[in-house]
PDB file of C-alpha atoms in Angstrom:
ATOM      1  CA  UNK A 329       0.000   0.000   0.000  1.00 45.00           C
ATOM      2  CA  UNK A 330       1.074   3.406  -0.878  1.00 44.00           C
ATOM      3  CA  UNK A 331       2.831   5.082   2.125  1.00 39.00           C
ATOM      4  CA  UNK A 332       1.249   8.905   2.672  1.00 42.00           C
ATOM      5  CA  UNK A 333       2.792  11.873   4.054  1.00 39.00           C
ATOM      6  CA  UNK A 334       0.435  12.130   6.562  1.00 43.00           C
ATOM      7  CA  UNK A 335       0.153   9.210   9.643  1.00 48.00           C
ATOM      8  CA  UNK A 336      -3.490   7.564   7.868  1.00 63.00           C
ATOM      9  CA  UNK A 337      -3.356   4.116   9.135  1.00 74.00           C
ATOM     10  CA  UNK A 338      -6.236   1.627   7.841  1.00 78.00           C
ATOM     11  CA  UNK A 339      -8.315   0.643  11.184  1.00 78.00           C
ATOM     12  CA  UNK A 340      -7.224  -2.648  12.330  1.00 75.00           C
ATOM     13  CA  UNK A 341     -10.748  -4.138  12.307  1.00 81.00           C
ATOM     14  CA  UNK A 342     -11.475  -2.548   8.548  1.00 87.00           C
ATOM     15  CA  UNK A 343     -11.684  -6.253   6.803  1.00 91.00           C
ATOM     16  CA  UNK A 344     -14.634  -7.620   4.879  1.00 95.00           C
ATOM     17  CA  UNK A 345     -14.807 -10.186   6.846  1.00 92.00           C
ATOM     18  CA  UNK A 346     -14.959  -8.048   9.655  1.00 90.00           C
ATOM     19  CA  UNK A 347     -17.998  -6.306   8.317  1.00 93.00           C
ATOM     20  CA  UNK A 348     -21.976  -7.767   8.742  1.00 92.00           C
ATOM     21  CA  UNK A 349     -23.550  -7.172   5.062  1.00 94.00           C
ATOM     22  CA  UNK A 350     -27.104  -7.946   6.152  1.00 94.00           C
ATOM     23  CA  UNK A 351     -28.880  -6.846   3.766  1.00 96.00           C
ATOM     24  CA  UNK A 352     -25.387  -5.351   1.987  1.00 96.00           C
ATOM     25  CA  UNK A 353     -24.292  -8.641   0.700  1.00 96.00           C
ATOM     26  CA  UNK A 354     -24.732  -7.805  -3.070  1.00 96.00           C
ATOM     27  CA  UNK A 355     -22.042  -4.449  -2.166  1.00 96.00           C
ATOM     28  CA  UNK A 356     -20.036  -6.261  -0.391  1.00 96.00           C
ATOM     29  CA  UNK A 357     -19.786  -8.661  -2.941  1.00 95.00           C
ATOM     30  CA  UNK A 358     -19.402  -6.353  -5.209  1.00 94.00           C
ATOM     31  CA  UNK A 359     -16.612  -4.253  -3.798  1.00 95.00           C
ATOM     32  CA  UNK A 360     -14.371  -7.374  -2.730  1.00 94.00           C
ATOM     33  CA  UNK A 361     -14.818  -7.756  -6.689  1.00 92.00           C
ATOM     34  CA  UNK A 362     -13.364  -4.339  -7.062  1.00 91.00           C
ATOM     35  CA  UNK A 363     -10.638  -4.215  -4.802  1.00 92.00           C
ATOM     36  CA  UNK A 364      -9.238  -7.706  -6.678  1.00 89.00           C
ATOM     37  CA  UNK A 365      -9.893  -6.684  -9.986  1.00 86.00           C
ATOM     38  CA  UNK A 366      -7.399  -5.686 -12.575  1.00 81.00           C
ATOM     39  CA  UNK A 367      -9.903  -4.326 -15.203  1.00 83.00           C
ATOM     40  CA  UNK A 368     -10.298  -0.473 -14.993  1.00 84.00           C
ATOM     41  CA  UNK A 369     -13.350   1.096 -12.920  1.00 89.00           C
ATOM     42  CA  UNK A 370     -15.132   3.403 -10.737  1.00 94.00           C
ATOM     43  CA  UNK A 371     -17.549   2.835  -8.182  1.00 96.00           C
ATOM     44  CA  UNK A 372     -19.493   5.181  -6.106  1.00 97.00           C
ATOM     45  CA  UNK A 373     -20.527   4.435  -2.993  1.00 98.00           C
ATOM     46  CA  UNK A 374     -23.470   6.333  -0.645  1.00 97.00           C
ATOM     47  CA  UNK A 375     -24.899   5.822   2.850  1.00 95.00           C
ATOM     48  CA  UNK A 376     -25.645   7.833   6.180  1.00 91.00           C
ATOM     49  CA  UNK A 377     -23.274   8.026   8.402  1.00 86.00           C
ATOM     50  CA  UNK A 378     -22.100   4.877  10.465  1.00 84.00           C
ATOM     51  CA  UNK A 379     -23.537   2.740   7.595  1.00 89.00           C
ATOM     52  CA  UNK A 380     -19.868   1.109   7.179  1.00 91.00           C
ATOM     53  CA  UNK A 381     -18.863   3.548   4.031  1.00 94.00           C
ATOM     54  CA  UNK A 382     -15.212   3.796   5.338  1.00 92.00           C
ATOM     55  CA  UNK A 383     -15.102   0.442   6.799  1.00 93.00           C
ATOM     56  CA  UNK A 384     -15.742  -0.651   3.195  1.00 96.00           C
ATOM     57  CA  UNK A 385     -13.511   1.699   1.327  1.00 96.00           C
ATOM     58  CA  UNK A 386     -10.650   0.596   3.947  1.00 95.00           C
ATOM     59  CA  UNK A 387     -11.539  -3.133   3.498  1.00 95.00           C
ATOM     60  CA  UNK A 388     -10.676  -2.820  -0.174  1.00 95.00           C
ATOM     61  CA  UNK A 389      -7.544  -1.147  -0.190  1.00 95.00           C
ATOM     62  CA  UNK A 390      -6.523  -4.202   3.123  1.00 94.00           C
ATOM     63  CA  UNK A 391      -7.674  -6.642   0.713  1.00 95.00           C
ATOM     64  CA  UNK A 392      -5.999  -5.583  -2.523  1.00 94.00           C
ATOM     65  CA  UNK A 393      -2.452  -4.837  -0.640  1.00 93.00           C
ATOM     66  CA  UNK A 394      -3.291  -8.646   0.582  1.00 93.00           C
ATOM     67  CA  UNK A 395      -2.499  -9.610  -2.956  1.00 93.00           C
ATOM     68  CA  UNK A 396       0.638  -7.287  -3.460  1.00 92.00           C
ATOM     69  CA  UNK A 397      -0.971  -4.883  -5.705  1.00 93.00           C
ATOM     70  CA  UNK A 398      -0.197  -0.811  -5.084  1.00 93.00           C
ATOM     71  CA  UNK A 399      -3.393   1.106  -3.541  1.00 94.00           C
ATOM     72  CA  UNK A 400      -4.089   3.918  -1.410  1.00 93.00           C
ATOM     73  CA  UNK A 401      -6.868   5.124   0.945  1.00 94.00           C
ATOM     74  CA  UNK A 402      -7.393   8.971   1.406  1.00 93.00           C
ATOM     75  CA  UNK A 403     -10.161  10.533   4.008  1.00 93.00           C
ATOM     76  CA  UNK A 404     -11.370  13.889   3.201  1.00 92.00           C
ATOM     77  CA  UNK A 405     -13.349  14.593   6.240  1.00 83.00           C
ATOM     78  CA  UNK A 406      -9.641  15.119   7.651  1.00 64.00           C
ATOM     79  CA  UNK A 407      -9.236  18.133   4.163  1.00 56.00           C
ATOM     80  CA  UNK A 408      -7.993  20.681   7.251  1.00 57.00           C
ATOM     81  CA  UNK A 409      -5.001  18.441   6.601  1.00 77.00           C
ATOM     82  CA  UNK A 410      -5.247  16.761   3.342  1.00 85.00           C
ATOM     83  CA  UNK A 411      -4.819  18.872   0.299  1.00 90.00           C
ATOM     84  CA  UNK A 412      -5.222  18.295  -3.630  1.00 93.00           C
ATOM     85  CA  UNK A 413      -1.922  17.821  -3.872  1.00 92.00           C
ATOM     86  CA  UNK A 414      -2.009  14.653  -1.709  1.00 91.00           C
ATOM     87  CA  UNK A 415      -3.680  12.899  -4.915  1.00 94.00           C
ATOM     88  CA  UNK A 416      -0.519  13.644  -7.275  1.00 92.00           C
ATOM     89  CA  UNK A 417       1.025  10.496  -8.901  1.00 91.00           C
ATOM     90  CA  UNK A 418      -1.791   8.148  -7.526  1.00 94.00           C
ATOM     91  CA  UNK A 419      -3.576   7.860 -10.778  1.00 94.00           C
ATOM     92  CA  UNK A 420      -0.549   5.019 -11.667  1.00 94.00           C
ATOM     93  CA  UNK A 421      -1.718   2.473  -8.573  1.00 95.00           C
ATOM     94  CA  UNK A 422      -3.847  -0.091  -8.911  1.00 94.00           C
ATOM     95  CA  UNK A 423      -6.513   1.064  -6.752  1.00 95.00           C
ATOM     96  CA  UNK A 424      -7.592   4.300  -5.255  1.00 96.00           C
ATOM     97  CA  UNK A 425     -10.206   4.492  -2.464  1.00 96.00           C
ATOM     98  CA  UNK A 426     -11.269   8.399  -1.331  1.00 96.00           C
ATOM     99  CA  UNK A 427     -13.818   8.661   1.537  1.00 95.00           C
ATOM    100  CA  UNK A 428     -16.086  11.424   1.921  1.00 95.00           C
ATOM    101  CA  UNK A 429     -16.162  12.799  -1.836  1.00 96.00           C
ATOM    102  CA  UNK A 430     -18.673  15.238  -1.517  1.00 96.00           C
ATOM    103  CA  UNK A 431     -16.823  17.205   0.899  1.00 95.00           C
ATOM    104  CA  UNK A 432     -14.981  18.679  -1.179  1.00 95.00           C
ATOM    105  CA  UNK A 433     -18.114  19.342  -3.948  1.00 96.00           C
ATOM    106  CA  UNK A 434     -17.572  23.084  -5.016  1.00 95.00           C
ATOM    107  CA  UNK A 435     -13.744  23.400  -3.912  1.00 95.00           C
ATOM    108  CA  UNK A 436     -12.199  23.967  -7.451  1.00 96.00           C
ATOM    109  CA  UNK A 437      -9.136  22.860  -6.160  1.00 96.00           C
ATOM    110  CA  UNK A 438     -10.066  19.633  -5.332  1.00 96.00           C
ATOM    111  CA  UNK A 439     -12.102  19.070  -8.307  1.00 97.00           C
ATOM    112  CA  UNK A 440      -9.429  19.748 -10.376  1.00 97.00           C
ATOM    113  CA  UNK A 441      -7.419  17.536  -8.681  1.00 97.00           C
ATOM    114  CA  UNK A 442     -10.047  14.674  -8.587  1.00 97.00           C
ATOM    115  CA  UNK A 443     -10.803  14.790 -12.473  1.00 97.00           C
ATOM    116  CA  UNK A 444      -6.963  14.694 -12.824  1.00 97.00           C
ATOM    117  CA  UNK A 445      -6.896  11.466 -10.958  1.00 97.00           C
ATOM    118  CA  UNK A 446      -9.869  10.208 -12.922  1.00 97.00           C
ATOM    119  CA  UNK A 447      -7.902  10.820 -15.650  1.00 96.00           C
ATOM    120  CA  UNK A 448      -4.699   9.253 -14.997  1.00 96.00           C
ATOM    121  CA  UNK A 449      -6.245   6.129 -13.466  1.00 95.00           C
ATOM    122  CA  UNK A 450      -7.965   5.123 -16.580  1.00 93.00           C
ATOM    123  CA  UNK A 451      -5.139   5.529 -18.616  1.00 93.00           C
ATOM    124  CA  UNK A 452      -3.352   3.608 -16.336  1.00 92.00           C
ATOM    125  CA  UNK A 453      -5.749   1.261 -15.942  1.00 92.00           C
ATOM    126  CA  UNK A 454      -6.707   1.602 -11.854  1.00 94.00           C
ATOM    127  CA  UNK A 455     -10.023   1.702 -10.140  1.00 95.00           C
ATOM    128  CA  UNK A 456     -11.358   4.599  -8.000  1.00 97.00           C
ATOM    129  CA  UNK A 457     -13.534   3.515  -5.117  1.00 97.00           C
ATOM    130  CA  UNK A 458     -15.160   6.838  -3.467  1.00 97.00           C
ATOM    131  CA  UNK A 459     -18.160   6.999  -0.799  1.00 97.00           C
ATOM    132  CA  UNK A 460     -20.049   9.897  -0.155  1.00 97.00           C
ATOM    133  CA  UNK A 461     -23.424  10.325   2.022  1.00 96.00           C
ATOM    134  CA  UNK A 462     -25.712  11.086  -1.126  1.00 97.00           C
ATOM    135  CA  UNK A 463     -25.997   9.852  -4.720  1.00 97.00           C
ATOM    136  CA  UNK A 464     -24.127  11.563  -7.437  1.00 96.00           C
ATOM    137  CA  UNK A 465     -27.075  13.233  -8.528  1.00 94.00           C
ATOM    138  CA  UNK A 466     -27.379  14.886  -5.302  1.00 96.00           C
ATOM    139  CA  UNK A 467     -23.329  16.287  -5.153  1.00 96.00           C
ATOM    140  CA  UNK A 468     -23.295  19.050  -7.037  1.00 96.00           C
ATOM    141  CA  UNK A 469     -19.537  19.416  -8.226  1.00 96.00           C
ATOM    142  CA  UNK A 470     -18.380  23.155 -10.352  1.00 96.00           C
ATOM    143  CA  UNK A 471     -16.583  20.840 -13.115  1.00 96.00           C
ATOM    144  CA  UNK A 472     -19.487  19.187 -14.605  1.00 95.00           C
ATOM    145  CA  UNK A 473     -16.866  16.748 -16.605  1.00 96.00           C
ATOM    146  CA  UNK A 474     -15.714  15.784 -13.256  1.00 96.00           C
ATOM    147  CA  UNK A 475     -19.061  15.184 -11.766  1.00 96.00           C
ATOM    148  CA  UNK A 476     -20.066  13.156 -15.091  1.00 95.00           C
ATOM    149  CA  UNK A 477     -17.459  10.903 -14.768  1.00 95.00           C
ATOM    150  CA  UNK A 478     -17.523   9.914 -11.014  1.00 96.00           C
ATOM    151  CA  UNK A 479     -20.927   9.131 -12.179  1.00 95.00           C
ATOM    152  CA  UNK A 480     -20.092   7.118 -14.605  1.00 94.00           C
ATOM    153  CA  UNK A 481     -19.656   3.600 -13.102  1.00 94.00           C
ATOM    154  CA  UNK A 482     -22.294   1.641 -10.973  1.00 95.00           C
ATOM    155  CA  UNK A 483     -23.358   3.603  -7.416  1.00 97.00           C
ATOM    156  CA  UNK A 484     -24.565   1.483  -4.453  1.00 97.00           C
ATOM    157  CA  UNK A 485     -26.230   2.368  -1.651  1.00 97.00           C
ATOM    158  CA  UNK A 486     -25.647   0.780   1.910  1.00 96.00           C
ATOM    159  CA  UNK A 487     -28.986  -0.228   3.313  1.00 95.00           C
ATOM    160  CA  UNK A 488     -29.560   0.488   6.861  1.00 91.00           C
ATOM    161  CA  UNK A 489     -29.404  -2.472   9.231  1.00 88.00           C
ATOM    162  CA  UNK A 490     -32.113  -4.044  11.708  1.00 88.00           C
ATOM    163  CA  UNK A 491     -32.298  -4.030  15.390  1.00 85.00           C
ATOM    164  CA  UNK A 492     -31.520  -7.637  14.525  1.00 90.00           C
ATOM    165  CA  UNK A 493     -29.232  -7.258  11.983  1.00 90.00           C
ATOM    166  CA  UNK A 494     -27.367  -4.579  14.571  1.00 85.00           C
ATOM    167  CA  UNK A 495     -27.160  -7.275  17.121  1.00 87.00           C
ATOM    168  CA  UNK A 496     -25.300  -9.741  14.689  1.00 90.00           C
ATOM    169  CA  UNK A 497     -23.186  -7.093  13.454  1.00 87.00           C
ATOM    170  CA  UNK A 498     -22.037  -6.005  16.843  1.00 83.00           C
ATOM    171  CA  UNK A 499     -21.372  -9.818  17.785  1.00 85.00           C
ATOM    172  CA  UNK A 500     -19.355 -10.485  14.829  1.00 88.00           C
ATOM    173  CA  UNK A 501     -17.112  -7.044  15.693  1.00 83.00           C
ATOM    174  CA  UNK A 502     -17.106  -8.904  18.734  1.00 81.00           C
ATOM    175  CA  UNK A 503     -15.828 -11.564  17.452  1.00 84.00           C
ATOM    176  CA  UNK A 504     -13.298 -10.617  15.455  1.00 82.00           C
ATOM    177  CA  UNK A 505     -11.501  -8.963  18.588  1.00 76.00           C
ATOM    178  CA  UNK A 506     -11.278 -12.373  20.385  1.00 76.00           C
ATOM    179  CA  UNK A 507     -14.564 -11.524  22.551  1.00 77.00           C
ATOM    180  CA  UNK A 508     -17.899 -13.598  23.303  1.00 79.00           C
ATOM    181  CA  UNK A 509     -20.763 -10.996  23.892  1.00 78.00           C
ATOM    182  CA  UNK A 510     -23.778 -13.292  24.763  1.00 82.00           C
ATOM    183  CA  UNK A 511     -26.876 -12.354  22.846  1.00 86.00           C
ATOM    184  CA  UNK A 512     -28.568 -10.655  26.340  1.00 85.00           C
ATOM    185  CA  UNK A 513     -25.562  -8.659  27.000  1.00 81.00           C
ATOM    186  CA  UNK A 514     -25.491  -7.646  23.275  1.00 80.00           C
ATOM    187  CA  UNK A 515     -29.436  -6.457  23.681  1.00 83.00           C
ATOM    188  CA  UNK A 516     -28.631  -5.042  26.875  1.00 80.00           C
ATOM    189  CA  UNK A 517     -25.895  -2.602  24.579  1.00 79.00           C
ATOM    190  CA  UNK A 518     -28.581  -1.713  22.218  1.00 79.00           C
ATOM    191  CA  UNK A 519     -31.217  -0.740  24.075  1.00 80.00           C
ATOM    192  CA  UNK A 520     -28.717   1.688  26.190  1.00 74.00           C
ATOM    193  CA  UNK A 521     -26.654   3.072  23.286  1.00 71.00           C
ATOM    194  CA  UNK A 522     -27.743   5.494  20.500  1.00 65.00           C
ATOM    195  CA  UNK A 523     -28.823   3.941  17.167  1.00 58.00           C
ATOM    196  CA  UNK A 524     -26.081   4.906  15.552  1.00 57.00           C
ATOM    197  CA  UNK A 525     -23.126   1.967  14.692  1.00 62.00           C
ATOM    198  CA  UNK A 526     -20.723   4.196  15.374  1.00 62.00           C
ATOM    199  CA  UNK A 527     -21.224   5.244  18.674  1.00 65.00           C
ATOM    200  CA  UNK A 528     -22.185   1.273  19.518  1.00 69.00           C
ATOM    201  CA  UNK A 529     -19.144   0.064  17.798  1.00 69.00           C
ATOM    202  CA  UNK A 530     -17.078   2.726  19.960  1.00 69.00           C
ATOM    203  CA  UNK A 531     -18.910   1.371  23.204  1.00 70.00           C
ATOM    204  CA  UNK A 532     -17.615  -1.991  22.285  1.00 70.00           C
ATOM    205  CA  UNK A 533     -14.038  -0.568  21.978  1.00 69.00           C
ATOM    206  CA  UNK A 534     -13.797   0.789  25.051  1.00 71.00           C
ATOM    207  CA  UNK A 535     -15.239  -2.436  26.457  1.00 69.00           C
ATOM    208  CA  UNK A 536     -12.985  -4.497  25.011  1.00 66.00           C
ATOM    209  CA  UNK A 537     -10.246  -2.309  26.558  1.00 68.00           C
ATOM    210  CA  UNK A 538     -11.661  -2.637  29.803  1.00 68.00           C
ATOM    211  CA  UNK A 539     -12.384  -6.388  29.695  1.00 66.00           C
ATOM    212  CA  UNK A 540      -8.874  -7.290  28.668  1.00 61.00           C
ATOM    213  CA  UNK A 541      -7.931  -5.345  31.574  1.00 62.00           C
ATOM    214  CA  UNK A 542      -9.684  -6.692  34.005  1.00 64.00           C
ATOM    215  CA  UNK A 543      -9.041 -10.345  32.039  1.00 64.00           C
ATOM    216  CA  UNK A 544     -12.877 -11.108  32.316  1.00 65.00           C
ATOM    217  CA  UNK A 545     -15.041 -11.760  29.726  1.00 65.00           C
ATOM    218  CA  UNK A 546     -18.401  -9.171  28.508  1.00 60.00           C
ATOM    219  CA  UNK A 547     -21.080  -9.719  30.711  1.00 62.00           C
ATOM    220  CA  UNK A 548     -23.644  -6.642  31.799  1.00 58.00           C
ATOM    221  CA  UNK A 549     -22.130  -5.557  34.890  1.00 65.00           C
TER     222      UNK A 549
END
């Protein structure tokens, strides 16, 4: 994976398999596709906040360094410290993943800089994998050839999970960090903490800090 200037380092639980599809398993699908794939492409992809859009994005770019193959994941909620000139010489990896595109929606700067990775990764053949929190048609970008062609390849949109679904999800995050959290503890989390997956998947952090120091397992107390 392409080493930035900046200290961006992929979250350690940001795998597919770390990630609950419910009813996401056609993306998912899709975007393990992508992040594999050596034929050129762009993919949108939308969601509210906490739907897994940068879980997904960083799940690519884990799974295509996986197979050797030169990538890079950018953030541009953090654009106080990222600028366009971050995305110069990118457009030769394999695979470019850019969370939070519509951020940046009327900067000319970084639309200038976006369309010139566009650019550059088709001729070199790469794919661009960007989320945003609305469908192209609903980012209104100054350089309409730049907003045509990030619009050009499929868009899909992460469905919002169940109070069932939720459960699983948090389980499986669980999981994956070496932790049993029985399915009446797991309830007792979602009835206590906001809807939202990231502030119940930041709950489970900090438990998971405090149960391995203590050295007991999840229960309610």
């Amino acid at each position: 994976m392409r080493q930035l200037a900046l200290d961006l380092q992929l979250a350690d639980y940001a795998r597919f398999d770390s990630y609950y599809p419910g009813p996401n398993d056609v993306v998912v699908r899709a975007l393990r596709e992508v992040a594999l794939s050596p034929a050129s492409q762009i993919i949108w992809l939308w969601g509210a906040q906490g739907s897994g859009r940068s879980h997904l994005l960083q799940a690519a770019v884990a799974a295509a360094a996986d197979k050797d193959q030169s990538c890079a994941w950018l953030p541009l909620s953090d654009s106080v410290e990222i600028t366009p000139a971050m995305l110069d010489g990118m457009g030769s990896l394999g695979l470019v993943c850019i969370d939070d595109v519509d951020l940046v929606a009327g900067n000319p700067a970084w639309e200038q800089a976006l369309f010139l990775l566009y650019e550059d990764l088709c001729e070199h053949k790469g794919r661009l994998l960007v989320s945003a929190s609305a469908a192209p048609a609903n980012v209104y970008y100054s350089l309409r050839d730049l907003a045509s062609r990030l619009a050009s390849g499929p868009t899909w949109k992460l469905k919002p999970l169940s109070d069932e679904d939720r459960l699983a999800a948090v389980q499986l995050r669980a999981r994956w960090r070496g932790l049993d959290l029985p399915d009446d503890t797991g309830h007792y989390l979602l009835r206590r903490v906001e809807r939202g997956n990231l502030a119940l998947f930041g709950m489970l952090d900090a438990l998971d800090a405090a149960a391995l120091a203590a050295q007991r397992k999840l229960t309610i107390p």
